[in-house]
Amino acid sequence: MASHGARGRSGGRPTLEEVAARAGVGRGTVSRVINGSPRVSDATRALVEAAVAELGYVPNTAARALAANRTDAIALVVPEPETRFFAEPYFSDILRGVGAALSDTEMQLLLIFAGSDRERQRLADYLAAHRVDGVLLVSVHADDPLPDMLSRLEIPAVISGPRSAAETLASVDSDNYGGARQAVEHLIGRGRRTIAHITGRLDVYGAQRRIDGYREALSEAGHEADELLIEPGDFSEEGGRRAMAALLERRPGLDAVFAASDVTAAGARQALREAGRRIPDDVALVGYDDSAIARHMDPPLTSVRQPIVEMGRAMIDLLLAEVADRRPAVSRGLERRQMVLATELVGRASS
């Protein structure tokens, strides 16, 4: 009997035909067993699996993918500079979720940056050659051409957050509106009355929804939103510092701040300390993401938890469903799926 790792008759890797001969079945039966088909009896499956083990047969995944018109590769496309990707916990958490969801599959993950016109053109050429089965897009801005390009190429795609309420691609997002409401309601419940908001980038739909939630929570509590208490940011630490300084100059009596990200809140904290304001005694501070930054700030930061790792997993689930049926949604008579995951306020000492 052959030992594990035995070579085939040609002296190379064992072939599907040799496994079939050893098991005493047809080549098609071996293929069905390897691909997990239920249309094989338990006894036959045991014979094939024993032959696979004895010969040390390893399936040729590249050939299988080619025969099925697949590449067994997924691209995670980030239309941002690399510096931002490595600076913000949001991206690493999305990547963790995506990687975990792919770990039980044969899919390879490609990380592609497309923050410049040149990078986008290079990506367009790469995708036009159908070198991946599907694309995950993260941090998509309203005017980004990449989603429409993917639609034209009929490449299955899922984005982390819709571009607008009329999004046509499948998307996964957190409840930005509800999360912002939770943050502001929390601050109002703590007796804060002059609550400022440092926004994210306003060409990101999620940032717009957080402003909507901020305004609605104030309105329901009987506080008319003061537009001078809203300062644009860009989700960065430096943007948070600049925005906080501008808010203090306009409204020095503010007693609370809701920042659109934990990174932004870290910048706001720096400006507050430079201005001699104590947190939370003088100004309460709430962030968004519930990242490691929130837990390690001094004082620890109250933050809205969005389940970013779970969002990455959900994006893969949606994308693999799209890949399994590559016909356009119009041909299938289906709407693209828009998933929204719940948020949760995590209270800490900053508020």
Short mmCIF file of the C-alpha atoms (twelve columns), coordinates in Angstrom:
data_MODEL
# 
_entry.id   MODEL 
# 
loop_
_atom_site.group_PDB 
_atom_site.id 
_atom_site.type_symbol 
_atom_site.label_atom_id 
_atom_site.label_alt_id 
_atom_site.label_comp_id 
_atom_site.label_asym_id 
_atom_site.label_seq_id 
_atom_site.Cartn_x 
_atom_site.Cartn_y 
_atom_site.Cartn_z 
_atom_site.pdbx_PDB_model_num 
ATOM 1   C CA . MET A 1   0.000   0.000  0.000   1 
ATOM 2   C CA . ALA A 2   1.289   3.469  -0.835  1 
ATOM 3   C CA . SER A 3   2.391   5.668  2.003   1 
ATOM 4   C CA . HIS A 4   1.287   9.262  2.640   1 
ATOM 5   C CA . GLY A 5   2.768   11.639 0.106   1 
ATOM 6   C CA . ALA A 6   3.324   8.927  -2.524  1 
ATOM 7   C CA . ARG A 7   4.126   10.101 -6.013  1 
ATOM 8   C CA . GLY A 8   1.884   9.297  -8.968  1 
ATOM 9   C CA . ARG A 9   2.771   6.867  -11.688 1 
ATOM 10  C CA . SER A 10  4.487   9.604  -13.656 1 
ATOM 11  C CA . GLY A 11  6.708   10.377 -10.682 1 
ATOM 12  C CA . GLY A 12  4.987   13.736 -10.073 1 
ATOM 13  C CA . ARG A 13  2.004   14.770 -7.972  1 
ATOM 14  C CA . PRO A 14  -0.792  12.177 -7.758  1 
ATOM 15  C CA . THR A 15  -3.610  12.889 -10.220 1 
ATOM 16  C CA . LEU A 16  -7.381  12.740 -9.921  1 
ATOM 17  C CA . GLU A 17  -7.364  9.699  -12.217 1 
ATOM 18  C CA . GLU A 18  -4.923  7.849  -9.943  1 
ATOM 19  C CA . VAL A 19  -7.119  8.558  -6.918  1 
ATOM 20  C CA . ALA A 20  -10.107 7.211  -8.861  1 
ATOM 21  C CA . ALA A 21  -8.177  4.036  -9.800  1 
ATOM 22  C CA . ARG A 22  -7.042  3.470  -6.201  1 
ATOM 23  C CA . ALA A 23  -10.603 3.904  -4.893  1 
ATOM 24  C CA . GLY A 24  -12.130 1.828  -7.699  1 
ATOM 25  C CA . VAL A 25  -14.530 4.599  -8.748  1 
ATOM 26  C CA . GLY A 26  -14.899 7.012  -11.647 1 
ATOM 27  C CA . ARG A 27  -13.096 10.341 -11.964 1 
ATOM 28  C CA . GLY A 28  -16.390 12.232 -11.618 1 
ATOM 29  C CA . THR A 29  -17.097 10.527 -8.297  1 
ATOM 30  C CA . VAL A 30  -13.720 11.637 -6.933  1 
ATOM 31  C CA . SER A 31  -14.429 15.187 -8.097  1 
ATOM 32  C CA . ARG A 32  -17.790 15.176 -6.321  1 
ATOM 33  C CA . VAL A 33  -16.232 13.985 -3.066  1 
ATOM 34  C CA . ILE A 34  -13.482 16.610 -3.195  1 
ATOM 35  C CA . ASN A 35  -16.011 19.361 -3.899  1 
ATOM 36  C CA . GLY A 36  -18.265 18.282 -1.031  1 
ATOM 37  C CA . SER A 37  -21.200 17.120 -3.131  1 
ATOM 38  C CA . PRO A 38  -23.916 15.307 -1.149  1 
ATOM 39  C CA . ARG A 39  -24.607 13.031 -4.147  1 
ATOM 40  C CA . VAL A 40  -22.145 10.380 -2.954  1 
ATOM 41  C CA . SER A 41  -22.821 7.502  -0.562  1 
ATOM 42  C CA . ASP A 42  -20.995 7.371  2.756   1 
ATOM 43  C CA . ALA A 43  -19.217 4.137  1.762   1 
ATOM 44  C CA . THR A 44  -17.971 5.577  -1.533  1 
ATOM 45  C CA . ARG A 45  -16.916 8.808  0.171   1 
ATOM 46  C CA . ALA A 46  -14.861 6.784  2.667   1 
ATOM 47  C CA . LEU A 47  -13.116 4.882  -0.170  1 
ATOM 48  C CA . VAL A 48  -12.199 8.104  -1.981  1 
ATOM 49  C CA . GLU A 49  -10.999 9.850  1.174   1 
ATOM 50  C CA . ALA A 50  -8.815  6.845  2.015   1 
ATOM 51  C CA . ALA A 51  -7.294  6.917  -1.500  1 
ATOM 52  C CA . VAL A 52  -6.663  10.668 -1.206  1 
ATOM 53  C CA . ALA A 53  -4.870  10.132 2.105   1 
ATOM 54  C CA . GLU A 54  -2.821  7.160  0.848   1 
ATOM 55  C CA . LEU A 55  -1.625  8.932  -2.281  1 
ATOM 56  C CA . GLY A 56  -1.183  12.345 -0.652  1 
ATOM 57  C CA . TYR A 57  -3.384  13.923 -3.317  1 
ATOM 58  C CA . VAL A 58  -3.710  17.721 -3.163  1 
ATOM 59  C CA . PRO A 59  -6.531  19.293 -5.249  1 
ATOM 60  C CA . ASN A 60  -5.365  21.726 -7.936  1 
ATOM 61  C CA . THR A 61  -7.365  24.748 -6.803  1 
ATOM 62  C CA . ALA A 62  -6.073  26.899 -9.641  1 
ATOM 63  C CA . ALA A 63  -7.359  24.450 -12.240 1 
ATOM 64  C CA . ARG A 64  -10.686 24.119 -10.451 1 
ATOM 65  C CA . ALA A 65  -11.096 27.888 -10.352 1 
ATOM 66  C CA . LEU A 66  -10.213 28.206 -14.033 1 
ATOM 67  C CA . ALA A 67  -12.734 25.545 -14.987 1 
ATOM 68  C CA . ALA A 68  -15.409 27.370 -13.010 1 
ATOM 69  C CA . ASN A 69  -14.445 30.748 -14.533 1 
ATOM 70  C CA . ARG A 70  -13.238 31.992 -11.144 1 
ATOM 71  C CA . THR A 71  -10.003 33.434 -9.790  1 
ATOM 72  C CA . ASP A 72  -10.608 32.557 -6.126  1 
ATOM 73  C CA . ALA A 73  -9.422  36.069 -5.248  1 
ATOM 74  C CA . ILE A 74  -11.182 39.000 -3.562  1 
ATOM 75  C CA . ALA A 75  -9.889  42.587 -3.646  1 
ATOM 76  C CA . LEU A 76  -10.247 44.900 -0.658  1 
ATOM 77  C CA . VAL A 77  -9.995  48.347 -2.245  1 
ATOM 78  C CA . VAL A 78  -9.234  51.407 -0.118  1 
ATOM 79  C CA . PRO A 79  -9.645  54.736 -1.982  1 
ATOM 80  C CA . GLU A 80  -7.527  56.525 0.632   1 
ATOM 81  C CA . PRO A 81  -3.807  57.225 1.151   1 
ATOM 82  C CA . GLU A 82  -1.908  54.404 2.821   1 
ATOM 83  C CA . THR A 83  -1.044  56.701 5.746   1 
ATOM 84  C CA . ARG A 84  -4.702  57.003 6.707   1 
ATOM 85  C CA . PHE A 85  -5.277  53.262 6.398   1 
ATOM 86  C CA . PHE A 86  -2.533  52.472 8.912   1 
ATOM 87  C CA . ALA A 87  -3.391  55.375 11.248  1 
ATOM 88  C CA . GLU A 88  -7.093  54.661 11.840  1 
ATOM 89  C CA . PRO A 89  -8.322  51.589 13.757  1 
ATOM 90  C CA . TYR A 90  -11.473 51.411 11.601  1 
ATOM 91  C CA . PHE A 91  -9.546  49.961 8.671   1 
ATOM 92  C CA . SER A 92  -7.631  47.362 10.669  1 
ATOM 93  C CA . ASP A 93  -10.876 46.176 12.299  1 
ATOM 94  C CA . ILE A 94  -12.600 45.842 8.918   1 
ATOM 95  C CA . LEU A 95  -9.575  43.861 7.705   1 
ATOM 96  C CA . ARG A 96  -9.783  41.582 10.757  1 
ATOM 97  C CA . GLY A 97  -13.422 40.798 10.056  1 
ATOM 98  C CA . VAL A 98  -12.796 40.183 6.366   1 
ATOM 99  C CA . GLY A 99  -9.817  37.932 7.071   1 
ATOM 100 C CA . ALA A 100 -11.735 35.920 9.665   1 
ATOM 101 C CA . ALA A 101 -14.652 35.392 7.286   1 
ATOM 102 C CA . LEU A 102 -12.337 34.238 4.495   1 
ATOM 103 C CA . SER A 103 -10.275 31.903 6.686   1 
ATOM 104 C CA . ASP A 104 -12.577 28.945 6.042   1 
ATOM 105 C CA . THR A 105 -12.627 29.483 2.276   1 
ATOM 106 C CA . GLU A 106 -10.065 29.070 -0.508  1 
ATOM 107 C CA . MET A 107 -10.328 32.755 -1.427  1 
ATOM 108 C CA . GLN A 108 -7.188  34.906 -1.476  1 
ATOM 109 C CA . LEU A 109 -7.441  38.510 -0.278  1 
ATOM 110 C CA . LEU A 110 -5.706  41.335 -2.153  1 
ATOM 111 C CA . LEU A 111 -5.296  44.737 -0.485  1 
ATOM 112 C CA . ILE A 112 -5.302  47.544 -3.047  1 
ATOM 113 C CA . PHE A 113 -4.931  51.288 -2.409  1 
ATOM 114 C CA . ALA A 114 -6.608  53.619 -4.880  1 
ATOM 115 C CA . GLY A 115 -6.266  57.080 -3.387  1 
ATOM 116 C CA . SER A 116 -4.919  58.851 -6.478  1 
ATOM 117 C CA . ASP A 117 -6.053  59.156 -10.101 1 
ATOM 118 C CA . ARG A 118 -3.098  57.079 -11.223 1 
ATOM 119 C CA . GLU A 119 -3.879  54.308 -8.737  1 
ATOM 120 C CA . ARG A 120 -7.549  54.306 -9.767  1 
ATOM 121 C CA . GLN A 121 -6.633  53.948 -13.435 1 
ATOM 122 C CA . ARG A 122 -4.261  51.100 -12.643 1 
ATOM 123 C CA . LEU A 123 -7.029  49.449 -10.625 1 
ATOM 124 C CA . ALA A 124 -9.516  49.900 -13.479 1 
ATOM 125 C CA . ASP A 125 -7.149  48.133 -15.886 1 
ATOM 126 C CA . TYR A 126 -6.557  45.332 -13.383 1 
ATOM 127 C CA . LEU A 127 -10.261 44.756 -12.707 1 
ATOM 128 C CA . ALA A 128 -11.189 44.964 -16.396 1 
ATOM 129 C CA . ALA A 129 -9.013  41.878 -16.920 1 
ATOM 130 C CA . HIS A 130 -11.296 40.039 -14.420 1 
ATOM 131 C CA . ARG A 131 -8.448  39.045 -12.145 1 
ATOM 132 C CA . VAL A 132 -10.672 38.945 -9.051  1 
ATOM 133 C CA . ASP A 133 -14.078 37.424 -8.360  1 
ATOM 134 C CA . GLY A 134 -15.347 40.376 -6.365  1 
ATOM 135 C CA . VAL A 135 -14.456 43.656 -4.682  1 
ATOM 136 C CA . LEU A 136 -14.912 45.097 -1.202  1 
ATOM 137 C CA . LEU A 137 -14.837 48.908 -1.106  1 
ATOM 138 C CA . VAL A 138 -14.213 50.761 2.146   1 
ATOM 139 C CA . SER A 139 -14.288 54.492 2.930   1 
ATOM 140 C CA . VAL A 140 -16.227 55.459 -0.187  1 
ATOM 141 C CA . HIS A 141 -16.951 59.154 -0.808  1 
ATOM 142 C CA . ALA A 142 -20.025 60.457 -2.610  1 
ATOM 143 C CA . ASP A 143 -18.150 61.415 -5.770  1 
ATOM 144 C CA . ASP A 144 -15.928 58.326 -5.934  1 
ATOM 145 C CA . PRO A 145 -15.992 56.847 -9.478  1 
ATOM 146 C CA . LEU A 146 -15.034 53.330 -8.358  1 
ATOM 147 C CA . PRO A 147 -18.536 51.985 -7.501  1 
ATOM 148 C CA . ASP A 148 -19.950 53.003 -10.898 1 
ATOM 149 C CA . MET A 149 -16.914 51.496 -12.622 1 
ATOM 150 C CA . LEU A 150 -17.543 48.176 -10.856 1 
ATOM 151 C CA . SER A 151 -21.175 48.259 -11.942 1 
ATOM 152 C CA . ARG A 152 -20.177 48.848 -15.565 1 
ATOM 153 C CA . LEU A 153 -17.721 45.943 -15.424 1 
ATOM 154 C CA . GLU A 154 -20.416 43.793 -13.741 1 
ATOM 155 C CA . ILE A 155 -17.969 42.824 -11.004 1 
ATOM 156 C CA . PRO A 156 -19.691 41.734 -7.772  1 
ATOM 157 C CA . ALA A 157 -19.045 44.405 -5.141  1 
ATOM 158 C CA . VAL A 158 -19.985 45.359 -1.583  1 
ATOM 159 C CA . ILE A 159 -19.220 48.712 0.023   1 
ATOM 160 C CA . SER A 160 -18.791 49.628 3.689   1 
ATOM 161 C CA . GLY A 161 -21.545 52.180 3.927   1 
ATOM 162 C CA . PRO A 162 -23.768 53.477 1.119   1 
ATOM 163 C CA . ARG A 163 -22.897 56.626 -0.822  1 
ATOM 164 C CA . SER A 164 -26.455 57.895 -0.369  1 
ATOM 165 C CA . ALA A 165 -29.963 56.740 0.495   1 
ATOM 166 C CA . ALA A 166 -30.310 55.643 -3.147  1 
ATOM 167 C CA . GLU A 167 -27.298 53.297 -3.142  1 
ATOM 168 C CA . THR A 168 -27.421 50.642 -5.884  1 
ATOM 169 C CA . LEU A 169 -24.552 48.422 -4.708  1 
ATOM 170 C CA . ALA A 170 -24.797 46.003 -1.820  1 
ATOM 171 C CA . SER A 171 -23.584 47.661 1.370   1 
ATOM 172 C CA . VAL A 172 -22.922 47.039 5.061   1 
ATOM 173 C CA . ASP A 173 -23.001 49.877 7.561   1 
ATOM 174 C CA . SER A 174 -23.618 50.660 11.205  1 
ATOM 175 C CA . ASP A 175 -26.603 52.698 12.375  1 
ATOM 176 C CA . ASN A 176 -24.885 56.082 12.157  1 
ATOM 177 C CA . TYR A 177 -28.102 58.000 12.780  1 
ATOM 178 C CA . GLY A 178 -29.054 55.945 15.826  1 
ATOM 179 C CA . GLY A 179 -25.507 55.972 17.197  1 
ATOM 180 C CA . ALA A 180 -25.332 59.768 17.073  1 
ATOM 181 C CA . ARG A 181 -28.687 60.003 18.821  1 
ATOM 182 C CA . GLN A 182 -27.407 57.713 21.578  1 
ATOM 183 C CA . ALA A 183 -24.358 59.928 22.081  1 
ATOM 184 C CA . VAL A 184 -26.322 63.175 22.319  1 
ATOM 185 C CA . GLU A 185 -29.093 61.685 24.476  1 
ATOM 186 C CA . HIS A 186 -26.395 60.438 26.847  1 
ATOM 187 C CA . LEU A 187 -24.880 63.930 27.120  1 
ATOM 188 C CA . ILE A 188 -28.289 65.549 27.647  1 
ATOM 189 C CA . GLY A 189 -29.015 62.967 30.347  1 
ATOM 190 C CA . ARG A 190 -25.811 64.052 32.083  1 
ATOM 191 C CA . GLY A 191 -27.125 67.611 32.251  1 
ATOM 192 C CA . ARG A 192 -25.118 69.029 29.343  1 
ATOM 193 C CA . ARG A 193 -26.865 71.809 27.439  1 
ATOM 194 C CA . THR A 194 -24.366 73.326 24.989  1 
ATOM 195 C CA . ILE A 195 -23.365 70.292 22.963  1 
ATOM 196 C CA . ALA A 196 -21.034 70.711 19.997  1 
ATOM 197 C CA . HIS A 197 -20.443 68.274 17.163  1 
ATOM 198 C CA . ILE A 198 -17.218 67.732 15.211  1 
ATOM 199 C CA . THR A 199 -18.280 66.010 12.005  1 
ATOM 200 C CA . GLY A 200 -16.564 63.520 9.762   1 
ATOM 201 C CA . ARG A 201 -15.958 64.232 6.092   1 
ATOM 202 C CA . LEU A 202 -19.227 65.569 4.757   1 
ATOM 203 C CA . ASP A 203 -18.895 63.746 1.430   1 
ATOM 204 C CA . VAL A 204 -19.294 60.504 3.399   1 
ATOM 205 C CA . TYR A 205 -22.936 59.508 3.852   1 
ATOM 206 C CA . GLY A 206 -22.299 58.037 7.303   1 
ATOM 207 C CA . ALA A 207 -20.992 61.413 8.518   1 
ATOM 208 C CA . GLN A 208 -24.126 63.095 7.192   1 
ATOM 209 C CA . ARG A 209 -26.315 60.618 9.065   1 
ATOM 210 C CA . ARG A 210 -24.433 61.312 12.292  1 
ATOM 211 C CA . ILE A 211 -25.203 65.025 11.920  1 
ATOM 212 C CA . ASP A 212 -28.869 64.129 11.350  1 
ATOM 213 C CA . GLY A 213 -28.932 62.042 14.516  1 
ATOM 214 C CA . TYR A 214 -27.205 64.818 16.491  1 
ATOM 215 C CA . ARG A 215 -29.771 67.399 15.377  1 
ATOM 216 C CA . GLU A 216 -32.752 65.118 15.956  1 
ATOM 217 C CA . ALA A 217 -31.692 64.221 19.505  1 
ATOM 218 C CA . LEU A 218 -31.333 67.909 20.385  1 
ATOM 219 C CA . SER A 219 -34.696 68.727 18.816  1 
ATOM 220 C CA . GLU A 220 -36.525 65.968 20.691  1 
ATOM 221 C CA . ALA A 221 -35.044 67.247 23.958  1 
ATOM 222 C CA . GLY A 222 -36.304 70.756 23.211  1 
ATOM 223 C CA . HIS A 223 -32.914 72.193 22.265  1 
ATOM 224 C CA . GLU A 224 -32.729 73.942 18.932  1 
ATOM 225 C CA . ALA A 225 -29.536 72.979 17.122  1 
ATOM 226 C CA . ASP A 226 -27.059 75.868 16.996  1 
ATOM 227 C CA . GLU A 227 -25.250 75.631 13.658  1 
ATOM 228 C CA . LEU A 228 -22.275 77.466 15.188  1 
ATOM 229 C CA . LEU A 229 -21.789 74.418 17.415  1 
ATOM 230 C CA . ILE A 230 -21.222 72.201 14.373  1 
ATOM 231 C CA . GLU A 231 -17.682 72.191 12.968  1 
ATOM 232 C CA . PRO A 232 -16.540 70.145 9.963   1 
ATOM 233 C CA . GLY A 233 -13.813 67.576 10.545  1 
ATOM 234 C CA . ASP A 234 -12.252 64.792 8.502   1 
ATOM 235 C CA . PHE A 235 -12.089 61.829 10.941  1 
ATOM 236 C CA . SER A 236 -8.406  62.635 11.669  1 
ATOM 237 C CA . GLU A 237 -6.703  63.630 14.936  1 
ATOM 238 C CA . GLU A 238 -5.376  66.891 13.520  1 
ATOM 239 C CA . GLY A 239 -8.804  67.677 12.090  1 
ATOM 240 C CA . GLY A 240 -10.311 67.140 15.544  1 
ATOM 241 C CA . ARG A 241 -7.774  69.461 17.152  1 
ATOM 242 C CA . ARG A 242 -8.427  72.233 14.618  1 
ATOM 243 C CA . ALA A 243 -12.193 71.858 14.841  1 
ATOM 244 C CA . MET A 244 -12.160 71.952 18.638  1 
ATOM 245 C CA . ALA A 245 -10.058 75.120 18.659  1 
ATOM 246 C CA . ALA A 246 -12.511 76.778 16.256  1 
ATOM 247 C CA . LEU A 247 -15.489 75.747 18.385  1 
ATOM 248 C CA . LEU A 248 -13.929 77.126 21.575  1 
ATOM 249 C CA . GLU A 249 -13.290 80.422 19.851  1 
ATOM 250 C CA . ARG A 250 -16.925 80.700 18.696  1 
ATOM 251 C CA . ARG A 251 -18.672 79.144 21.695  1 
ATOM 252 C CA . PRO A 252 -16.310 79.261 24.704  1 
ATOM 253 C CA . GLY A 253 -19.161 78.233 27.019  1 
ATOM 254 C CA . LEU A 254 -19.794 74.844 25.412  1 
ATOM 255 C CA . ASP A 255 -19.989 72.014 27.926  1 
ATOM 256 C CA . ALA A 256 -19.976 68.885 25.739  1 
ATOM 257 C CA . VAL A 257 -18.607 67.592 22.434  1 
ATOM 258 C CA . PHE A 258 -19.708 64.677 20.280  1 
ATOM 259 C CA . ALA A 259 -16.877 63.762 17.886  1 
ATOM 260 C CA . ALA A 260 -17.494 61.721 14.743  1 
ATOM 261 C CA . SER A 261 -14.659 59.277 15.536  1 
ATOM 262 C CA . ASP A 262 -12.397 58.307 18.417  1 
ATOM 263 C CA . VAL A 263 -9.397  59.601 16.473  1 
ATOM 264 C CA . THR A 264 -11.157 62.959 16.104  1 
ATOM 265 C CA . ALA A 265 -11.995 62.938 19.811  1 
ATOM 266 C CA . ALA A 266 -8.302  62.449 20.623  1 
ATOM 267 C CA . GLY A 267 -7.498  65.631 18.701  1 
ATOM 268 C CA . ALA A 268 -10.355 67.476 20.421  1 
ATOM 269 C CA . ARG A 269 -9.028  66.405 23.814  1 
ATOM 270 C CA . GLN A 270 -5.646  67.914 22.973  1 
ATOM 271 C CA . ALA A 271 -7.212  71.276 22.087  1 
ATOM 272 C CA . LEU A 272 -9.374  71.242 25.210  1 
ATOM 273 C CA . ARG A 273 -6.357  70.640 27.423  1 
ATOM 274 C CA . GLU A 274 -4.379  73.349 25.668  1 
ATOM 275 C CA . ALA A 275 -7.280  75.703 26.460  1 
ATOM 276 C CA . GLY A 276 -7.264  74.667 30.124  1 
ATOM 277 C CA . ARG A 277 -10.578 72.798 29.968  1 
ATOM 278 C CA . ARG A 278 -10.962 69.734 32.179  1 
ATOM 279 C CA . ILE A 279 -12.617 66.547 30.911  1 
ATOM 280 C CA . PRO A 280 -15.324 65.842 31.975  1 
ATOM 281 C CA . ASP A 281 -15.621 68.560 34.649  1 
ATOM 282 C CA . ASP A 282 -15.753 71.468 32.200  1 
ATOM 283 C CA . VAL A 283 -16.449 69.659 28.928  1 
ATOM 284 C CA . ALA A 284 -17.809 66.136 28.462  1 
ATOM 285 C CA . LEU A 285 -16.437 64.277 25.449  1 
ATOM 286 C CA . VAL A 286 -17.939 61.395 23.422  1 
ATOM 287 C CA . GLY A 287 -16.379 59.674 20.415  1 
ATOM 288 C CA . TYR A 288 -17.485 57.141 17.845  1 
ATOM 289 C CA . ASP A 289 -16.108 53.647 16.990  1 
ATOM 290 C CA . ASP A 290 -15.206 52.360 20.479  1 
ATOM 291 C CA . SER A 291 -11.699 51.603 19.253  1 
ATOM 292 C CA . ALA A 292 -8.617  50.839 21.340  1 
ATOM 293 C CA . ILE A 293 -7.973  54.596 21.349  1 
ATOM 294 C CA . ALA A 294 -11.141 55.108 23.408  1 
ATOM 295 C CA . ARG A 295 -10.062 52.621 26.061  1 
ATOM 296 C CA . HIS A 296 -6.546  54.012 26.375  1 
ATOM 297 C CA . MET A 297 -7.326  57.732 26.465  1 
ATOM 298 C CA . ASP A 298 -6.977  59.715 29.688  1 
ATOM 299 C CA . PRO A 299 -9.691  59.837 30.850  1 
ATOM 300 C CA . PRO A 300 -11.092 56.785 29.045  1 
ATOM 301 C CA . LEU A 301 -13.428 57.912 26.294  1 
ATOM 302 C CA . THR A 302 -17.161 57.324 26.178  1 
ATOM 303 C CA . SER A 303 -17.800 56.128 22.635  1 
ATOM 304 C CA . VAL A 304 -20.451 54.729 20.337  1 
ATOM 305 C CA . ARG A 305 -19.489 51.176 19.456  1 
ATOM 306 C CA . GLN A 306 -20.034 50.247 15.852  1 
ATOM 307 C CA . PRO A 307 -19.378 46.531 15.265  1 
ATOM 308 C CA . ILE A 308 -16.606 47.040 12.709  1 
ATOM 309 C CA . VAL A 309 -15.217 43.488 12.787  1 
ATOM 310 C CA . GLU A 310 -18.738 42.138 12.333  1 
ATOM 311 C CA . MET A 311 -19.226 44.571 9.456   1 
ATOM 312 C CA . GLY A 312 -16.176 43.076 7.727   1 
ATOM 313 C CA . ARG A 313 -17.603 39.573 8.161   1 
ATOM 314 C CA . ALA A 314 -20.994 40.664 6.826   1 
ATOM 315 C CA . MET A 315 -19.378 42.273 3.782   1 
ATOM 316 C CA . ILE A 316 -17.763 38.948 2.888   1 
ATOM 317 C CA . ASP A 317 -21.046 37.077 3.370   1 
ATOM 318 C CA . LEU A 318 -22.812 39.473 1.001   1 
ATOM 319 C CA . LEU A 319 -19.981 39.423 -1.523  1 
ATOM 320 C CA . LEU A 320 -19.740 35.639 -1.674  1 
ATOM 321 C CA . ALA A 321 -23.493 35.533 -2.302  1 
ATOM 322 C CA . GLU A 322 -22.999 38.026 -5.143  1 
ATOM 323 C CA . VAL A 323 -20.118 35.983 -6.567  1 
ATOM 324 C CA . ALA A 324 -22.202 32.802 -6.456  1 
ATOM 325 C CA . ASP A 325 -24.753 34.449 -8.763  1 
ATOM 326 C CA . ARG A 326 -22.838 36.831 -11.013 1 
ATOM 327 C CA . ARG A 327 -25.869 38.012 -12.977 1 
ATOM 328 C CA . PRO A 328 -26.685 41.723 -12.483 1 
ATOM 329 C CA . ALA A 329 -29.370 42.450 -9.875  1 
ATOM 330 C CA . VAL A 330 -31.744 43.634 -12.621 1 
ATOM 331 C CA . SER A 331 -31.502 40.238 -14.341 1 
ATOM 332 C CA . ARG A 332 -32.234 38.495 -11.059 1 
ATOM 333 C CA . GLY A 333 -35.164 40.778 -10.266 1 
ATOM 334 C CA . LEU A 334 -33.623 41.497 -6.857  1 
ATOM 335 C CA . GLU A 335 -32.681 44.622 -4.963  1 
ATOM 336 C CA . ARG A 336 -29.109 44.942 -3.768  1 
ATOM 337 C CA . ARG A 337 -28.976 44.176 -0.060  1 
ATOM 338 C CA . GLN A 338 -28.353 47.045 2.344   1 
ATOM 339 C CA . MET A 339 -27.374 45.787 5.814   1 
ATOM 340 C CA . VAL A 340 -27.362 48.122 8.832   1 
ATOM 341 C CA . LEU A 341 -25.910 46.798 12.106  1 
ATOM 342 C CA . ALA A 342 -26.874 48.167 15.506  1 
ATOM 343 C CA . THR A 343 -24.645 50.467 17.559  1 
ATOM 344 C CA . GLU A 344 -24.165 50.656 21.326  1 
ATOM 345 C CA . LEU A 345 -23.036 53.489 23.596  1 
ATOM 346 C CA . VAL A 346 -20.145 52.473 25.877  1 
ATOM 347 C CA . GLY A 347 -19.955 54.855 28.832  1 
ATOM 348 C CA . ARG A 348 -16.578 55.798 30.339  1 
ATOM 349 C CA . ALA A 349 -15.068 58.583 32.450  1 
ATOM 350 C CA . SER A 350 -14.899 61.259 29.716  1 
ATOM 351 C CA . SER A 351 -18.604 62.000 30.093  1 
# 
